[in-house]
């Protein structure tokens, strides 16, 4: 069974094929950031490749790829929409609290009864 994925290359070099079987969202973005009192700058690139998985279940997670990639002015980033049998394993997986866990935490802190 194939899955939708995003193939990511930087300067012609493959860095990842991001995708997951139970993803409800798969996104890749590139931008420039600014500090509190600064203008946009090439020194602060924003590069994100992530997926949300298991949203309908008890253990939703946020997966990310390319966390190790540091871009510079002149770098060429290519995103290609593909179908693959197997994607690159994510570099990071963060658990997302379920609505039940969030409610229990709020009740514990006295915010909701």
The first five atom37 places (N, CA, C, CB, O) and aatype in JSON, in Angstrom:
{
  "aatype": [20, 20, 20, 20, 20, 20, 20, 20, 20, 20, 20, 20, 20, 20, 20, 20, 20, 20, 20, 20, 20, 20, 20, 20, 20, 20, 20, 20, 20, 20, 20, 20, 20, 20, 20, 20, 20, 20, 20, 20, 20, 20, 20, 20, 20, 20, 20, 20, 20, 20, 20, 20, 20, 20, 20, 20, 20, 20, 20, 20, 20, 20, 20, 20, 20, 20, 20, 20, 20, 20, 20, 20, 20, 20, 20, 20, 20, 20, 20, 20, 20, 20, 20, 20, 20, 20, 20, 20, 20, 20, 20, 20, 20, 20, 20, 20, 20, 20, 20, 20, 20, 20, 20, 20, 20, 20, 20, 20, 20, 20, 20, 20, 20],
  "atom_mask": [
    [1, 1, 1, 1, 1],
    [1, 1, 1, 1, 1],
    [1, 1, 1, 1, 1],
    [1, 1, 1, 1, 1],
    [1, 1, 1, 1, 1],
    [1, 1, 1, 1, 1],
    [1, 1, 1, 1, 1],
    [1, 1, 1, 1, 1],
    [1, 1, 1, 1, 1],
    [1, 1, 1, 1, 1],
    [1, 1, 1, 1, 1],
    [1, 1, 1, 1, 1],
    [1, 1, 1, 1, 1],
    [1, 1, 1, 1, 1],
    [1, 1, 1, 1, 1],
    [1, 1, 1, 1, 1],
    [1, 1, 1, 1, 1],
    [1, 1, 1, 1, 1],
    [1, 1, 1, 1, 1],
    [1, 1, 1, 1, 1],
    [1, 1, 1, 1, 1],
    [1, 1, 1, 1, 1],
    [1, 1, 1, 1, 1],
    [1, 1, 1, 1, 1],
    [1, 1, 1, 1, 1],
    [1, 1, 1, 1, 1],
    [1, 1, 1, 1, 1],
    [1, 1, 1, 1, 1],
    [1, 1, 1, 1, 1],
    [1, 1, 1, 1, 1],
    [1, 1, 1, 1, 1],
    [1, 1, 1, 1, 1],
    [1, 1, 1, 1, 1],
    [1, 1, 1, 1, 1],
    [1, 1, 1, 1, 1],
    [1, 1, 1, 1, 1],
    [1, 1, 1, 1, 1],
    [1, 1, 1, 1, 1],
    [1, 1, 1, 1, 1],
    [1, 1, 1, 1, 1],
    [1, 1, 1, 1, 1],
    [1, 1, 1, 1, 1],
    [1, 1, 1, 1, 1],
    [1, 1, 1, 1, 1],
    [1, 1, 1, 1, 1],
    [1, 1, 1, 1, 1],
    [1, 1, 1, 1, 1],
    [1, 1, 1, 1, 1],
    [1, 1, 1, 1, 1],
    [1, 1, 1, 1, 1],
    [1, 1, 1, 1, 1],
    [1, 1, 1, 1, 1],
    [1, 1, 1, 1, 1],
    [1, 1, 1, 1, 1],
    [1, 1, 1, 1, 1],
    [1, 1, 1, 1, 1],
    [1, 1, 1, 1, 1],
    [1, 1, 1, 1, 1],
    [1, 1, 1, 1, 1],
    [1, 1, 1, 1, 1],
    [1, 1, 1, 1, 1],
    [1, 1, 1, 1, 1],
    [1, 1, 1, 1, 1],
    [1, 1, 1, 1, 1],
    [1, 1, 1, 1, 1],
    [1, 1, 1, 1, 1],
    [1, 1, 1, 1, 1],
    [1, 1, 1, 1, 1],
    [1, 1, 1, 1, 1],
    [1, 1, 1, 1, 1],
    [1, 1, 1, 1, 1],
    [1, 1, 1, 1, 1],
    [1, 1, 1, 1, 1],
    [1, 1, 1, 1, 1],
    [1, 1, 1, 1, 1],
    [1, 1, 1, 1, 1],
    [1, 1, 1, 1, 1],
    [1, 1, 1, 1, 1],
    [1, 1, 1, 1, 1],
    [1, 1, 1, 1, 1],
    [1, 1, 1, 1, 1],
    [1, 1, 1, 1, 1],
    [1, 1, 1, 1, 1],
    [1, 1, 1, 1, 1],
    [1, 1, 1, 1, 1],
    [1, 1, 1, 1, 1],
    [1, 1, 1, 1, 1],
    [1, 1, 1, 1, 1],
    [1, 1, 1, 1, 1],
    [1, 1, 1, 1, 1],
    [1, 1, 1, 1, 1],
    [1, 1, 1, 1, 1],
    [1, 1, 1, 1, 1],
    [1, 1, 1, 1, 1],
    [1, 1, 1, 1, 1],
    [1, 1, 1, 1, 1],
    [1, 1, 1, 1, 1],
    [1, 1, 1, 1, 1],
    [1, 1, 1, 1, 1],
    [1, 1, 1, 1, 1],
    [1, 1, 1, 1, 1],
    [1, 1, 1, 1, 1],
    [1, 1, 1, 1, 1],
    [1, 1, 1, 1, 1],
    [1, 1, 1, 1, 1],
    [1, 1, 1, 1, 1],
    [1, 1, 1, 1, 1],
    [1, 1, 1, 1, 1],
    [1, 1, 1, 1, 1],
    [1, 1, 1, 1, 1],
    [1, 1, 1, 1, 1],
    [1, 1, 1, 1, 1],
    [1, 1, 1, 1, 1]
  ],
  "atom_positions": [
    [[0.84, -1.18, 0.0], [0.0, 0.0, 0.0], [0.89, 1.25, 0.0], [-0.96, 0.0, 1.22], [1.79, 1.38, 0.83]],
    [[0.63, 2.13, -0.91], [1.41, 3.36, -0.97], [0.76, 4.44, -0.11], [1.56, 3.85, -2.42], [-0.43, 4.39, 0.19]],
    [[1.58, 5.42, 0.27], [1.09, 6.54, 1.06], [1.5, 7.85, 0.38], [1.63, 6.49, 2.52], [2.55, 7.9, -0.27]],
    [[0.69, 8.9, 0.52], [1.1, 10.21, 0.02], [2.29, 10.7, 0.85], [-0.07, 11.22, 0.08], [2.36, 10.47, 2.05]],
    [[3.21, 11.38, 0.19], [4.4, 11.87, 0.89], [4.92, 13.13, 0.2], [5.51, 10.78, 0.92], [4.48, 13.48, -0.89]],
    [[5.84, 13.79, 0.86], [6.53, 14.95, 0.3], [8.01, 14.63, 0.26], [6.25, 16.26, 1.15], [8.64, 14.35, 1.28]],
    [[8.57, 14.67, -0.95], [10.0, 14.45, -1.15], [10.67, 15.82, -1.02], [10.32, 13.78, -2.56], [10.27, 16.77, -1.69]],
    [[11.7, 15.91, -0.16], [12.37, 17.18, 0.1], [13.83, 17.08, -0.32], [12.27, 17.57, 1.59], [14.56, 16.19, 0.12]],
    [[14.24, 18.0, -1.17], [15.64, 18.1, -1.58], [16.15, 19.5, -1.25], [15.81, 17.79, -3.11], [15.42, 20.48, -1.36]],
    [[17.4, 19.57, -0.83], [18.08, 20.85, -0.62], [19.32, 20.84, -1.51], [18.46, 21.08, 0.9], [20.19, 19.98, -1.38]],
    [[19.38, 21.81, -2.41], [20.49, 21.92, -3.36], [20.7, 20.62, -4.13], [21.78, 22.31, -2.63], [21.84, 20.21, -4.37]],
    [[19.59, 19.97, -4.52], [19.65, 18.76, -5.31], [19.92, 17.49, -4.53], [20.68, 18.91, -6.33], [19.96, 16.41, -5.12]],
    [[20.11, 17.59, -3.23], [20.39, 16.41, -2.39], [19.14, 16.02, -1.61], [21.56, 16.7, -1.42], [18.53, 16.85, -0.94]],
    [[18.75, 14.75, -1.71], [17.58, 14.27, -0.99], [17.85, 14.33, 0.52], [17.22, 12.82, -1.42], [18.84, 13.78, 0.99]],
    [[16.96, 14.99, 1.27], [17.11, 15.02, 2.73], [16.04, 14.19, 3.43], [17.05, 16.47, 3.23], [16.27, 13.7, 4.54]],
    [[14.87, 14.01, 2.8], [13.84, 13.17, 3.4], [12.69, 12.97, 2.43], [13.32, 13.8, 4.72], [12.47, 13.76, 1.51]],
    [[11.97, 11.89, 2.67], [10.67, 11.67, 2.04], [9.7, 11.55, 3.21], [10.64, 10.37, 1.08], [9.61, 10.5, 3.84]],
    [[8.99, 12.63, 3.49], [8.13, 12.71, 4.67], [6.75, 12.14, 4.37], [8.02, 14.17, 5.16], [6.13, 12.49, 3.37]],
    [[6.29, 11.28, 5.26], [4.96, 10.7, 5.11], [4.71, 9.69, 6.2], [4.8, 10.06, 3.74], [5.64, 9.14, 6.79]],
    [[3.43, 9.44, 6.48], [3.05, 8.46, 7.5], [1.7, 7.86, 7.12], [2.99, 9.12, 8.92], [0.85, 8.55, 6.56]],
    [[1.52, 6.59, 7.43], [0.3, 5.87, 7.01], [-0.97, 6.45, 7.6], [0.41, 4.42, 7.41], [-1.99, 6.52, 6.9]],
    [[-0.96, 6.87, 8.84], [-2.19, 7.36, 9.46], [-2.2, 8.88, 9.63], [-2.39, 6.7, 10.82], [-2.82, 9.39, 10.56]],
    [[-1.53, 9.58, 8.74], [-1.45, 11.05, 8.83], [-2.79, 11.69, 8.45], [-0.33, 11.59, 7.93], [-3.44, 11.27, 7.49]],
    [[-3.18, 12.7, 9.22], [-4.35, 13.5, 8.86], [-3.92, 14.85, 8.3], [-5.27, 13.69, 10.08], [-4.73, 15.59, 7.74]],
    [[-2.63, 15.17, 8.45], [-2.07, 16.4, 7.89], [-0.6, 16.15, 7.6], [-2.26, 17.62, 8.86], [0.11, 15.56, 8.42]],
    [[-0.15, 16.58, 6.45], [1.26, 16.52, 6.08], [1.59, 17.85, 5.44], [1.57, 15.3, 5.1], [0.95, 18.24, 4.47]],
    [[2.59, 18.55, 5.98], [2.88, 19.89, 5.5], [4.37, 20.15, 5.46], [2.19, 20.93, 6.37], [5.14, 19.6, 6.25]],
    [[4.77, 20.99, 4.52], [6.16, 21.44, 4.41], [6.12, 22.93, 4.12], [6.96, 20.64, 3.3], [5.35, 23.37, 3.26]],
    [[6.94, 23.7, 4.82], [6.94, 25.14, 4.58], [8.34, 25.71, 4.74], [5.97, 25.84, 5.54], [9.2, 25.14, 5.41]],
    [[8.52, 26.84, 4.11], [9.8, 27.53, 4.12], [9.51, 29.02, 4.23], [10.64, 27.21, 2.84], [8.63, 29.53, 3.53]],
    [[10.22, 29.71, 5.08], [10.02, 31.14, 5.23], [11.21, 31.79, 5.9], [8.75, 31.42, 6.03], [12.22, 31.15, 6.19]],
    [[11.06, 33.08, 6.15], [12.09, 33.85, 6.86], [11.47, 34.43, 8.11], [12.68, 34.98, 5.96], [10.32, 34.86, 8.1]],
    [[12.23, 34.43, 9.2], [11.74, 34.96, 10.46], [12.46, 36.25, 10.84], [11.91, 33.94, 11.55], [13.47, 36.62, 10.25]],
    [[11.91, 36.91, 11.83], [12.49, 38.14, 12.35], [12.5, 38.08, 13.87], [11.71, 39.38, 11.85], [11.63, 37.45, 14.47]],
    [[13.47, 38.72, 14.47], [13.5, 38.83, 15.92], [12.55, 39.92, 16.37], [14.93, 39.12, 16.42], [11.89, 40.55, 15.54]],
    [[12.47, 40.15, 17.68], [11.54, 41.13, 18.23], [11.74, 42.53, 17.65], [11.67, 41.17, 19.73], [10.76, 43.24, 17.39]],
    [[12.96, 42.93, 17.46], [13.23, 44.28, 16.96], [14.06, 44.25, 15.69], [13.95, 45.11, 18.03], [14.86, 45.16, 15.44]],
    [[13.88, 43.23, 14.88], [14.68, 43.09, 13.67], [13.78, 42.86, 12.48], [15.69, 41.94, 13.81], [12.62, 42.48, 12.62]],
    [[14.33, 43.09, 11.3], [13.62, 42.8, 10.07], [13.84, 41.35, 9.68], [14.08, 43.75, 8.94], [14.67, 40.65, 10.25]],
    [[13.08, 40.91, 8.7], [13.3, 39.57, 8.15], [14.76, 39.43, 7.75], [12.37, 39.3, 6.95], [15.37, 40.38, 7.26]],
    [[15.31, 38.25, 7.96], [16.72, 38.06, 7.63], [16.96, 36.62, 7.19], [17.61, 38.4, 8.84], [16.3, 35.69, 7.65]],
    [[17.93, 36.46, 6.3], [18.31, 35.12, 5.85], [18.95, 34.32, 6.97], [19.27, 35.22, 4.66], [19.04, 33.09, 6.88]],
    [[19.4, 34.99, 8.03], [20.02, 34.29, 9.16], [18.98, 33.56, 10.02], [20.79, 35.28, 10.02], [19.35, 32.76, 10.88]],
    [[17.7, 33.82, 9.78], [16.65, 33.19, 10.58], [15.62, 32.49, 9.69], [15.95, 34.24, 11.46], [14.44, 32.83, 9.7]],
    [[16.07, 31.5, 8.92], [15.1, 30.79, 8.08], [14.19, 29.91, 8.93], [15.82, 29.94, 7.03], [14.59, 29.37, 9.96]],
    [[12.97, 29.78, 8.48], [11.99, 28.9, 9.12], [11.71, 27.77, 8.13], [10.67, 29.68, 9.51], [11.18, 28.01, 7.05]],
    [[12.07, 26.54, 8.5], [11.93, 25.38, 7.62], [11.25, 24.29, 8.42], [13.32, 24.9, 7.07], [11.79, 23.81, 9.41]],
    [[10.07, 23.9, 7.99], [9.28, 22.95, 8.76], [8.69, 21.88, 7.86], [8.17, 23.67, 9.54], [8.1, 22.19, 6.82]],
    [[8.85, 20.63, 8.25], [8.21, 19.5, 7.59], [7.6, 18.66, 8.7], [9.23, 18.66, 6.69], [8.33, 18.1, 9.52]],
    [[6.26, 18.56, 8.74], [5.64, 17.85, 9.84], [4.36, 17.15, 9.41], [5.34, 18.8, 10.98], [3.79, 17.44, 8.36]],
    [[3.92, 16.21, 10.26], [2.67, 15.48, 10.05], [1.97, 15.31, 11.39], [2.93, 14.1, 9.38], [2.62, 15.19, 12.43]],
    [[0.66, 15.3, 11.35], [-0.14, 14.94, 12.52], [-0.68, 13.54, 12.26], [-1.3, 15.97, 12.78], [-1.28, 13.28, 11.21]],
    [[-0.47, 12.64, 13.2], [-0.92, 11.25, 13.06], [-1.72, 10.83, 14.28], [0.28, 10.31, 12.84], [-1.53, 11.35, 15.38]],
    [[-2.61, 9.87, 14.09], [-3.37, 9.31, 15.2], [-4.34, 10.28, 15.83], [-2.45, 8.82, 16.23], [-4.7, 10.11, 16.99]],
    [[-4.78, 11.28, 15.09], [-5.65, 12.32, 15.66], [-6.96, 11.74, 16.16], [-5.92, 13.4, 14.63], [-7.49, 12.2, 17.17]],
    [[-7.5, 10.74, 15.48], [-8.77, 10.15, 15.89], [-8.61, 9.13, 17.02], [-9.43, 9.48, 14.7], [-9.61, 8.67, 17.58]],
    [[-7.39, 8.77, 17.36], [-7.16, 7.75, 18.39], [-6.79, 8.33, 19.74], [-6.07, 6.83, 17.94], [-6.99, 9.52, 20.0]],
    [[-6.26, 7.47, 20.59], [-5.91, 7.86, 21.95], [-4.51, 8.43, 22.07], [-6.03, 6.68, 22.86], [-4.17, 9.0, 23.11]],
    [[-3.69, 8.31, 21.04], [-2.29, 8.74, 21.15], [-1.88, 9.58, 19.93], [-1.37, 7.52, 21.28], [-1.03, 9.15, 19.15]],
    [[-2.47, 10.77, 19.78], [-2.06, 11.61, 18.65], [-0.6, 12.05, 18.81], [-2.97, 12.83, 18.53], [-0.12, 12.26, 19.92]],
    [[0.08, 12.18, 17.66], [1.48, 12.59, 17.69], [1.77, 13.58, 16.57], [2.4, 11.36, 17.56], [1.09, 13.61, 15.55]],
    [[2.79, 14.38, 16.79], [3.31, 15.27, 15.75], [4.67, 14.74, 15.34], [3.39, 16.76, 16.25], [5.58, 14.65, 16.17]],
    [[4.81, 14.4, 14.07], [6.08, 13.92, 13.54], [6.76, 15.05, 12.79], [5.86, 12.69, 12.6], [6.1, 15.89, 12.18]],
    [[8.09, 15.09, 12.85], [8.8, 16.11, 12.08], [10.03, 15.51, 11.41], [9.21, 17.29, 12.98], [10.62, 14.54, 11.89]],
    [[10.38, 16.11, 10.3], [11.55, 15.72, 9.51], [12.38, 16.97, 9.27], [11.13, 15.04, 8.16], [11.89, 18.09, 9.4]],
    [[13.62, 16.77, 8.91], [14.52, 17.85, 8.48], [14.91, 18.81, 9.6], [13.88, 18.64, 7.37], [15.34, 19.93, 9.32]],
    [[14.78, 18.4, 10.85], [15.18, 19.27, 11.96], [16.67, 19.58, 11.92], [14.82, 18.63, 13.3], [17.11, 20.6, 12.46]],
    [[17.44, 18.72, 11.29], [18.89, 18.88, 11.23], [19.33, 19.79, 10.08], [19.55, 17.53, 11.08], [20.52, 20.09, 9.96]],
    [[18.41, 20.22, 9.23], [18.76, 21.01, 8.05], [18.85, 22.49, 8.43], [17.71, 20.81, 6.92], [17.91, 23.05, 8.99]],
    [[19.98, 23.1, 8.13], [20.19, 24.53, 8.38], [20.39, 25.22, 7.03], [21.42, 24.78, 9.33], [21.37, 24.98, 6.34]],
    [[19.43, 26.06, 6.68], [19.46, 26.71, 5.38], [20.22, 28.03, 5.41], [18.04, 26.95, 4.89], [20.33, 28.69, 6.44]],
    [[20.75, 28.39, 4.22], [21.45, 29.67, 4.06], [20.93, 30.34, 2.79], [23.01, 29.45, 3.98], [20.3, 29.71, 1.95]],
    [[21.21, 31.61, 2.67], [20.85, 32.37, 1.48], [21.4, 31.64, 0.25], [21.39, 33.84, 1.55], [22.56, 31.23, 0.23]],
    [[20.57, 31.5, -0.77], [20.98, 30.83, -1.99], [20.65, 29.36, -2.06], [22.42, 30.99, -2.18], [20.71, 28.76, -3.13]],
    [[20.29, 28.75, -0.92], [19.92, 27.34, -0.93], [18.64, 27.16, -1.75], [19.73, 26.8, 0.51], [17.73, 27.98, -1.69]],
    [[18.58, 26.08, -2.49], [17.41, 25.74, -3.29], [16.7, 24.57, -2.62], [17.8, 25.4, -4.78], [17.26, 23.49, -2.47]],
    [[15.45, 24.81, -2.23], [14.64, 23.78, -1.57], [13.55, 23.35, -2.54], [14.03, 24.31, -0.22], [12.84, 24.18, -3.11]],
    [[13.42, 22.03, -2.72], [12.42, 21.49, -3.64], [11.49, 20.57, -2.87], [13.09, 20.73, -4.81], [11.93, 19.67, -2.15]],
    [[10.19, 20.8, -3.01], [9.17, 19.92, -2.46], [8.47, 19.23, -3.64], [8.13, 20.71, -1.56], [8.06, 19.89, -4.59]],
    [[8.35, 17.91, -3.57], [7.65, 17.17, -4.62], [6.62, 16.25, -3.97], [8.65, 16.35, -5.5], [6.95, 15.51, -3.05]],
    [[5.38, 16.31, -4.44], [4.33, 15.43, -3.93], [4.47, 14.08, -4.61], [2.92, 16.04, -4.18], [4.45, 13.98, -5.84]],
    [[4.61, 13.02, -3.8], [4.86, 11.68, -4.33], [4.02, 10.66, -3.57], [6.36, 11.32, -4.24], [3.44, 10.96, -2.53]],
    [[3.97, 9.44, -4.1], [3.42, 8.29, -3.39], [4.55, 7.3, -3.2], [2.21, 7.64, -4.18], [5.3, 7.01, -4.13]],
    [[4.67, 6.77, -1.98], [5.76, 5.84, -1.69], [5.24, 4.64, -0.9], [6.89, 6.57, -0.9], [4.19, 4.7, -0.27]],
    [[6.02, 3.57, -0.95], [5.71, 2.4, -0.11], [6.17, 2.63, 1.32], [6.37, 1.14, -0.69], [5.54, 2.16, 2.27]],
    [[7.27, 3.35, 1.46], [7.85, 3.6, 2.78], [8.51, 4.98, 2.79], [8.88, 2.5, 3.17], [9.24, 5.33, 1.87]],
    [[8.24, 5.75, 3.83], [8.81, 7.09, 3.97], [10.05, 7.04, 4.86], [7.77, 8.07, 4.56], [10.32, 6.04, 5.52]],
    [[10.79, 8.13, 4.86], [11.92, 8.3, 5.77], [11.39, 8.36, 7.21], [12.75, 9.59, 5.42], [10.41, 9.07, 7.45]],
    [[11.98, 7.66, 8.16], [11.53, 7.78, 9.55], [11.66, 9.24, 10.01], [12.35, 6.84, 10.48], [12.62, 9.92, 9.65]],
    [[10.7, 9.72, 10.81], [10.79, 11.1, 11.28], [11.99, 11.29, 12.21], [9.5, 11.5, 12.01], [12.43, 10.36, 12.88]],
    [[12.51, 12.52, 12.24], [13.62, 12.82, 13.13], [13.13, 13.1, 14.55], [14.41, 14.02, 12.61], [13.9, 13.04, 15.51]],
    [[11.83, 13.41, 14.67], [11.27, 13.69, 16.0], [9.8, 13.29, 16.01], [11.44, 15.2, 16.37], [9.1, 13.45, 15.01]],
    [[9.33, 12.77, 17.15], [7.92, 12.44, 17.34], [7.5, 12.95, 18.71], [7.67, 10.89, 17.2], [8.01, 12.51, 19.73]],
    [[6.56, 13.88, 18.71], [6.07, 14.45, 19.96], [4.66, 13.96, 20.23], [6.11, 15.99, 19.92], [3.8, 14.01, 19.34]],
    [[4.4, 13.49, 21.43], [3.05, 13.08, 21.8], [2.21, 14.31, 22.05], [3.07, 12.17, 23.06], [2.68, 15.31, 22.59]],
    [[0.96, 14.23, 21.64], [0.01, 15.31, 21.86], [-0.99, 14.81, 22.89], [-0.7, 15.74, 20.53], [-1.55, 13.73, 22.72]],
    [[-1.23, 15.58, 23.96], [-2.19, 15.12, 24.96], [-3.58, 14.98, 24.35], [-2.24, 16.11, 26.15], [-3.99, 15.79, 23.52]],
    [[-4.29, 13.94, 24.75], [-5.67, 13.74, 24.28], [-6.58, 14.73, 25.0], [-6.14, 12.27, 24.52], [-6.17, 15.35, 25.98]],
    [[-7.81, 14.88, 24.52], [-8.75, 15.79, 25.17], [-9.03, 15.33, 26.59], [-10.06, 15.88, 24.37], [-9.23, 16.17, 27.47]],
    [[-9.06, 14.03, 26.84], [-9.26, 13.49, 28.19], [-8.1, 13.88, 29.11], [-9.42, 11.96, 28.15], [-8.32, 14.28, 30.25]],
    [[-6.88, 13.77, 28.6], [-5.7, 14.16, 29.39], [-5.69, 15.65, 29.67], [-4.41, 13.75, 28.66], [-5.35, 16.07, 30.78]],
    [[-6.06, 16.46, 28.69], [-6.1, 17.9, 28.89], [-7.16, 18.28, 29.92], [-6.39, 18.62, 27.56], [-6.92, 19.15, 30.77]],
    [[-8.31, 17.64, 29.86], [-9.37, 17.91, 30.82], [-8.94, 17.52, 32.23], [-10.66, 17.17, 30.44], [-9.17, 18.26, 33.18]],
    [[-8.31, 16.36, 32.38], [-7.84, 15.9, 33.69], [-6.8, 16.87, 34.26], [-7.24, 14.49, 33.59], [-6.83, 17.17, 35.45]],
    [[-5.91, 17.36, 33.42], [-4.89, 18.32, 33.87], [-5.53, 19.63, 34.29], [-3.86, 18.57, 32.75], [-5.12, 20.23, 35.29]],
    [[-6.53, 20.09, 33.54], [-7.22, 21.33, 33.9], [-7.96, 21.18, 35.22], [-8.21, 21.72, 32.79], [-7.94, 22.09, 36.05]],
    [[-8.6, 20.03, 35.43], [-9.3, 19.79, 36.69], [-8.33, 19.72, 37.85], [-10.11, 18.49, 36.61], [-8.63, 20.21, 38.94]],
    [[-7.18, 19.12, 37.62], [-6.15, 19.03, 38.66], [-5.68, 20.42, 39.08], [-4.96, 18.18, 38.17], [-5.37, 20.65, 40.25]],
    [[-5.64, 21.32, 38.15], [-5.19, 22.69, 38.45], [-6.35, 23.58, 38.88], [-4.5, 23.3, 37.23], [-6.16, 24.77, 39.12]],
    [[-7.56, 23.0, 38.97], [-8.71, 23.76, 39.45], [-9.29, 24.7, 38.42], [-8.34, 24.52, 40.65], [-10.0, 25.64, 38.78]],
    [[-9.01, 24.49, 37.18], [-9.5, 25.38, 36.14], [-10.86, 24.96, 35.6], [-8.51, 25.45, 35.0], [-11.58, 25.77, 35.02]],
    [[-11.19, 23.72, 35.79], [-12.43, 23.22, 35.23], [-12.97, 22.11, 36.11], [-12.23, 22.72, 33.78], [-12.22, 21.28, 36.61]],
    [[-14.27, 22.11, 36.31], [-14.88, 21.07, 37.14], [-15.98, 20.37, 36.41], [-15.42, 21.67, 38.43], [-16.61, 19.47, 36.96]]
  ]
}
